[in-house]
Amino acid sequence: MKQAIEQYLGSKEIYFYWKGRVALYALLKVMGVQEGDEVILPAFTCVVVPNAIKYLGAKPIYVDIDLNTYNTTAEKVCEKITDKTKVILCQNTFGLSSQVEEIVALARSKNIYTIEDCTHGFGGTYNGKPNGSYCDAAFYSTQWNKPFSTGVGGFLLLNNLDLKESLVTVNQSIEVPKLKERFMLKVLQFVKRHILKPSTYWTMVKLYRWLSKMNLVVGSSQGEEIESVNMPEGYFKGMSSVQFKEGERNLKGLKNQLELRQKNAAVYTDYLKKKGKVFVDEQLNQNHSFLKYPLLVQKRDEFLDLAEGARIEMGEWFNSPIHPVQEKHELWDLDLSQFPNALKASAEMVNLPTDVKDPQVVLNFLDKNIDLVK
Ligand SMILES: *Cc1c(COP(=O)(O)O)cnc(C)c1O
């Protein structure tokens, strides 16, 4: 798996972790982020991103998103830079990066580090180079829902080699996943491979979500990660052999998967355009690997229930500017009123599945519920 990733990213500076968020934490630490520092990030992300910042005592500084790309712009990022800014995070949202070169140039001129959140984007490219090539470093996720899966997992790519020595030092304190955690992951992988059939999918998903909320399985986010900004015990862990094995298997299908995603996305764009609905601008498609296809709807919860009834695996990224947090945003230093675009997107967005064999099933569902589509 390591070799294939190295080859894809054209670098040997790849380091593996228990989850993508842990890779981000390592990078922030390597860049010297500490109490009193500020880290700029998009206000349309997963809560584990500001968590990693908070765990180091630094302050997340959010930037509203642009509603075409669901990413930040260099202009909006620039407004938030202060003399405390240590790092700027760019995000490859749903497989799309935007204005990364501009943001990197801006950051360099002010001696600020940059990290690209490529958790959605492994396999895709940005302006002719693999996603993650432009910033000082990038991190990737190999969780169930990400481009290829190791169960849970993640890795980082270091582009700025001046940081290597510091990374080696930081990695010395990495813990080995516990036997119990490795075993649970193995069970989940087995379930996913052998028991998760279309007929049992929804029951299993609900069970998995409930179990992970109760901290009974290795879920993608533990209860305390979405309820507090305290670092969970044993957070800073490496990747285990269970994960490498699973990744080895799943990485083989990545290229075909990517083609399928882009093909389906084109079908969705065509359809939404014909119906006069909001679609992903074709000008943005060249670099878009479409892990998910963003769709804006009215009555989001009702729409999701209808999708579930029709057995369509509709995504719900991001249902909050710091997904999936729905309350106490102030814990993460987030004042919702400052981010109208992110609020609109998170209130109205669902994601069409792009890895389906037959997109017509999805189109039929949309046809039936077209009144709810924006
Ligand atoms: C999934 C995700 C992460 C975290 O990845 P993990 O491997 O689950 O830690 C970070 N940022 C974004 C935008 C994500 O969607």
Coordinates of N, CA, C and O in Angstrom, one line a residue, residues 172-251:
Q172 N 7.9 10.1 17.3 CA 8.5 9.2 18.3 C 7.5 9.0 19.5 O 7.6 7.9 20.1
S173 N 6.5 9.9 19.7 CA 5.6 9.7 20.8 C 4.3 8.9 20.3 O 3.3 8.9 21.0
I174 N 4.4 8.4 19.1 CA 3.2 7.7 18.6 C 2.9 6.4 19.3 O 3.9 5.7 19.6
E175 N 1.6 6.1 19.6 CA 1.3 4.9 20.3 C 0.9 3.8 19.3 O 0.4 4.1 18.2
V176 N 1.0 2.6 19.7 CA 0.6 1.4 18.9 C -0.9 1.2 19.2 O -1.2 1.1 20.4
P177 N -1.8 1.0 18.2 CA -3.2 0.7 18.5 C -3.3 -0.5 19.4 O -2.5 -1.5 19.3
K178 N -4.2 -0.5 20.3 CA -4.4 -1.6 21.3 C -5.0 -2.8 20.6 O -5.7 -2.7 19.6
L179 N -4.7 -4.0 21.2 CA -5.2 -5.2 20.6 C -6.7 -5.2 20.4 O -7.3 -5.6 19.4
K180 N -7.4 -4.6 21.4 CA -8.9 -4.5 21.4 C -9.3 -3.7 20.2 O -10.3 -4.0 19.5
E181 N -8.6 -2.6 19.9 CA -9.0 -1.7 18.8 C -8.7 -2.4 17.5 O -9.5 -2.3 16.5
R182 N -7.6 -3.1 17.4 CA -7.3 -3.8 16.2 C -8.3 -4.9 15.9 O -8.7 -5.1 14.8
F183 N -8.7 -5.6 17.0 CA -9.6 -6.7 16.8 C -11.0 -6.2 16.4 O -11.6 -6.7 15.4
M184 N -11.4 -5.1 17.0 CA -12.7 -4.5 16.6 C -12.8 -4.1 15.1 O -13.7 -4.2 14.4
L185 N -11.6 -3.5 14.7 CA -11.5 -3.0 13.4 C -11.6 -4.2 12.4 O -12.3 -4.2 11.4
K186 N -11.0 -5.3 12.8 CA -11.0 -6.5 12.0 C -12.5 -7.1 11.8 O -12.9 -7.5 10.8
V187 N -13.2 -7.0 13.0 CA -14.6 -7.5 12.9 C -15.4 -6.6 12.0 O -16.2 -7.1 11.2
L188 N -15.2 -5.3 12.1 CA -16.0 -4.4 11.3 C -15.6 -4.6 9.8 O -16.5 -4.5 8.9
Q189 N -14.4 -4.8 9.5 CA -14.0 -5.0 8.1 C -14.6 -6.3 7.6 O -15.1 -6.4 6.4
F190 N -14.7 -7.3 8.5 CA -15.3 -8.6 8.1 C -16.8 -8.4 7.8 O -17.3 -8.8 6.7
V191 N -17.5 -7.6 8.7 CA -18.9 -7.3 8.5 C -19.1 -6.6 7.2 O -20.0 -6.9 6.4
K192 N -18.3 -5.6 7.0 CA -18.5 -4.8 5.8 C -18.3 -5.6 4.5 O -19.1 -5.5 3.6
R193 N -17.3 -6.5 4.5 CA -17.1 -7.3 3.3 C -18.1 -8.4 3.1 O -18.5 -8.7 2.0
H194 N -18.5 -9.1 4.2 CA -19.3 -10.3 4.0 C -20.8 -10.2 4.4 O -21.6 -10.9 3.9
I195 N -21.1 -9.2 5.3 CA -22.5 -9.2 5.7 C -23.3 -8.0 5.2 O -24.5 -8.0 5.1
L196 N -22.6 -6.9 4.8 CA -23.2 -5.7 4.4 C -23.7 -5.9 3.0 O -23.0 -5.6 2.0
K197 N -25.0 -6.3 2.9 CA -25.6 -6.4 1.5 C -26.6 -5.3 1.4 O -27.1 -4.8 2.4
P198 N -27.1 -5.1 0.2 CA -28.1 -4.0 0.0 C -29.3 -4.2 1.0 O -29.8 -3.3 1.5
S199 N -29.7 -5.5 1.2 CA -30.9 -5.7 2.0 C -30.6 -5.4 3.5 O -31.6 -5.2 4.2
T200 N -29.4 -5.5 3.9 CA -29.2 -5.3 5.3 C -28.4 -3.9 5.6 O -28.2 -3.6 6.7
Y201 N -28.1 -3.2 4.5 CA -27.3 -2.0 4.6 C -27.8 -1.0 5.7 O -27.1 -0.6 6.6
W202 N -29.1 -0.7 5.6 CA -29.6 0.4 6.5 C -29.6 0.0 8.0 O -29.2 0.8 8.8
T203 N -30.0 -1.3 8.2 CA -30.0 -1.8 9.6 C -28.6 -1.7 10.1 O -28.3 -1.3 11.3
M204 N -27.6 -2.2 9.3 CA -26.2 -2.2 9.8 C -25.7 -0.8 10.0 O -25.0 -0.6 11.0
V205 N -26.0 0.1 9.1 CA -25.5 1.5 9.3 C -26.0 2.1 10.6 O -25.3 2.7 11.3
K206 N -27.3 1.8 10.8 CA -27.9 2.4 12.1 C -27.2 1.8 13.3 O -26.9 2.4 14.2
L207 N -27.0 0.5 13.2 CA -26.4 -0.2 14.3 C -25.0 0.3 14.6 O -24.6 0.6 15.7
Y208 N -24.3 0.5 13.5 CA -22.9 1.0 13.6 C -22.8 2.4 14.2 O -22.0 2.6 15.1
R209 N -23.7 3.2 13.7 CA -23.7 4.6 14.2 C -24.1 4.6 15.7 O -23.5 5.3 16.5
W210 N -25.0 3.8 16.1 CA -25.4 3.7 17.5 C -24.3 3.2 18.4 O -23.9 3.7 19.4
L211 N -23.7 2.1 17.9 CA -22.6 1.5 18.7 C -21.4 2.4 18.8 O -20.8 2.5 19.9
S212 N -21.1 3.2 17.7 CA -20.0 4.1 17.8 C -20.3 5.3 18.7 O -19.4 5.8 19.4
K213 N -21.5 5.7 18.8 CA -22.0 6.7 19.7 C -21.8 6.3 21.1 O -21.4 7.0 22.0
M214 N -22.0 5.0 21.3 CA -21.9 4.5 22.7 C -20.4 4.1 23.0 O -20.2 3.5 24.0
N215 N -19.6 4.4 22.0 CA -18.2 4.1 22.2 C -17.9 2.6 22.3 O -16.9 2.1 22.9
L216 N -18.7 1.8 21.6 CA -18.6 0.3 21.7 C -17.8 -0.2 20.5 O -17.4 -1.4 20.5
V217 N -17.7 0.6 19.4 CA -16.9 0.2 18.3 C -15.9 1.3 17.9 O -16.1 2.4 18.4
V218 N -15.0 0.9 17.1 CA -14.1 2.0 16.6 C -14.9 2.8 15.5 O -14.9 2.4 14.3
G219 N -15.6 3.7 16.0 CA -16.4 4.5 15.0 C -15.6 5.6 14.4 O -14.4 5.8 14.8
S220 N -16.2 6.3 13.5 CA -15.4 7.4 12.8 C -15.1 8.5 13.8 O -14.1 9.1 13.9
S221 N -16.2 8.8 14.6 CA -16.0 9.9 15.7 C -16.6 9.4 17.0 O -17.7 9.0 17.1
Q222 N -15.7 9.5 18.0 CA -16.2 9.0 19.3 C -17.1 10.1 19.9 O -16.9 11.3 19.6
G223 N -17.9 9.8 20.8 CA -18.8 10.7 21.5 C -18.1 12.0 22.0 O -18.5 13.1 21.7
E224 N -17.0 11.8 22.7 CA -16.3 13.0 23.2 C -15.7 13.9 22.2 O -15.6 15.1 22.4
E225 N -15.5 13.3 21.0 CA -15.0 14.2 19.9 C -16.0 15.2 19.4 O -15.6 16.2 18.8
I226 N -17.3 14.8 19.5 CA -18.3 15.7 19.0 C -19.0 16.5 20.2 O -19.9 17.2 19.9
E227 N -18.6 16.2 21.4 CA -19.3 16.8 22.5 C -18.3 17.7 23.3 O -18.8 18.5 24.1
S228 N -17.0 17.6 23.0 CA -16.1 18.4 23.8 C -14.8 18.7 23.0 O -14.7 18.1 21.9
V229 N -14.0 19.5 23.5 CA -12.7 19.8 22.8 C -11.6 19.2 23.6 O -10.4 19.7 23.5
N230 N -11.9 18.1 24.4 CA -10.8 17.4 25.1 C -10.3 16.3 24.3 O -11.0 15.5 23.7
M231 N -9.0 16.2 24.2 CA -8.4 15.1 23.4 C -8.6 13.7 24.0 O -8.4 13.5 25.2
P232 N -9.2 12.8 23.2 CA -9.5 11.5 23.8 C -8.2 10.8 24.2 O -7.1 11.0 23.6
E233 N -8.3 9.9 25.1 CA -7.1 9.1 25.5 C -6.6 8.3 24.4 O -7.4 7.7 23.6
G234 N -5.3 8.1 24.2 CA -4.7 7.3 23.2 C -5.0 7.8 21.8 O -5.2 7.0 20.8
Y235 N -5.2 9.1 21.6 CA -5.5 9.7 20.3 C -4.4 9.6 19.3 O -4.7 9.3 18.1
F236 N -3.2 9.8 19.8 CA -2.1 9.9 18.8 C -1.5 8.5 18.5 O -0.5 8.1 19.1
K237 N -2.2 7.8 17.6 CA -1.8 6.4 17.3 C -1.4 6.2 15.9 O -1.8 7.0 15.0
G238 N -0.6 5.2 15.6 CA -0.2 4.9 14.3 C -1.1 4.0 13.6 O -2.2 3.6 14.1
M239 N -0.8 3.6 12.3 CA -1.6 2.7 11.6 C -1.2 1.3 11.9 O 0.0 1.0 12.0
S240 N -2.2 0.4 12.0 CA -1.8 -1.0 12.3 C -1.8 -1.9 11.1 O -2.3 -1.5 10.0
S241 N -1.3 -3.1 11.2 CA -1.2 -4.0 10.0 C -2.6 -4.4 9.5 O -2.8 -4.6 8.3
V242 N -3.6 -4.4 10.4 CA -5.0 -4.7 10.0 C -5.4 -3.7 8.9 O -6.0 -4.0 7.9
Q243 N -5.0 -2.5 9.2 CA -5.4 -1.4 8.3 C -4.7 -1.4 7.0 O -5.2 -1.3 5.9
F244 N -3.3 -1.7 7.0 CA -2.5 -1.8 5.8 C -3.1 -2.9 4.9 O -3.2 -2.7 3.7
K245 N -3.4 -4.0 5.5 CA -3.9 -5.1 4.7 C -5.2 -4.8 3.9 O -5.4 -5.1 2.8
E246 N -6.1 -4.1 4.7 CA -7.4 -3.7 4.1 C -7.1 -2.7 3.0 O -7.8 -2.8 1.9
G247 N -6.2 -1.8 3.2 CA -5.9 -0.7 2.2 C -5.4 -1.3 1.0 O -5.7 -0.9 -0.1
E248 N -4.5 -2.2 1.1 CA -3.8 -2.9 0.0 C -4.9 -3.5 -1.0 O -4.9 -3.3 -2.2
R249 N -5.9 -4.1 -0.4 CA -7.0 -4.7 -1.1 C -7.8 -3.6 -1.8 O -8.1 -3.7 -3.0
N250 N -8.2 -2.6 -1.1 CA -9.1 -1.6 -1.6 C -8.5 -0.6 -2.6 O -9.2 0.0 -3.4
L251 N -7.2 -0.4 -2.4 CA -6.5 0.6 -3.3 C -6.6 0.2 -4.8 O -6.6 1.0 -5.7

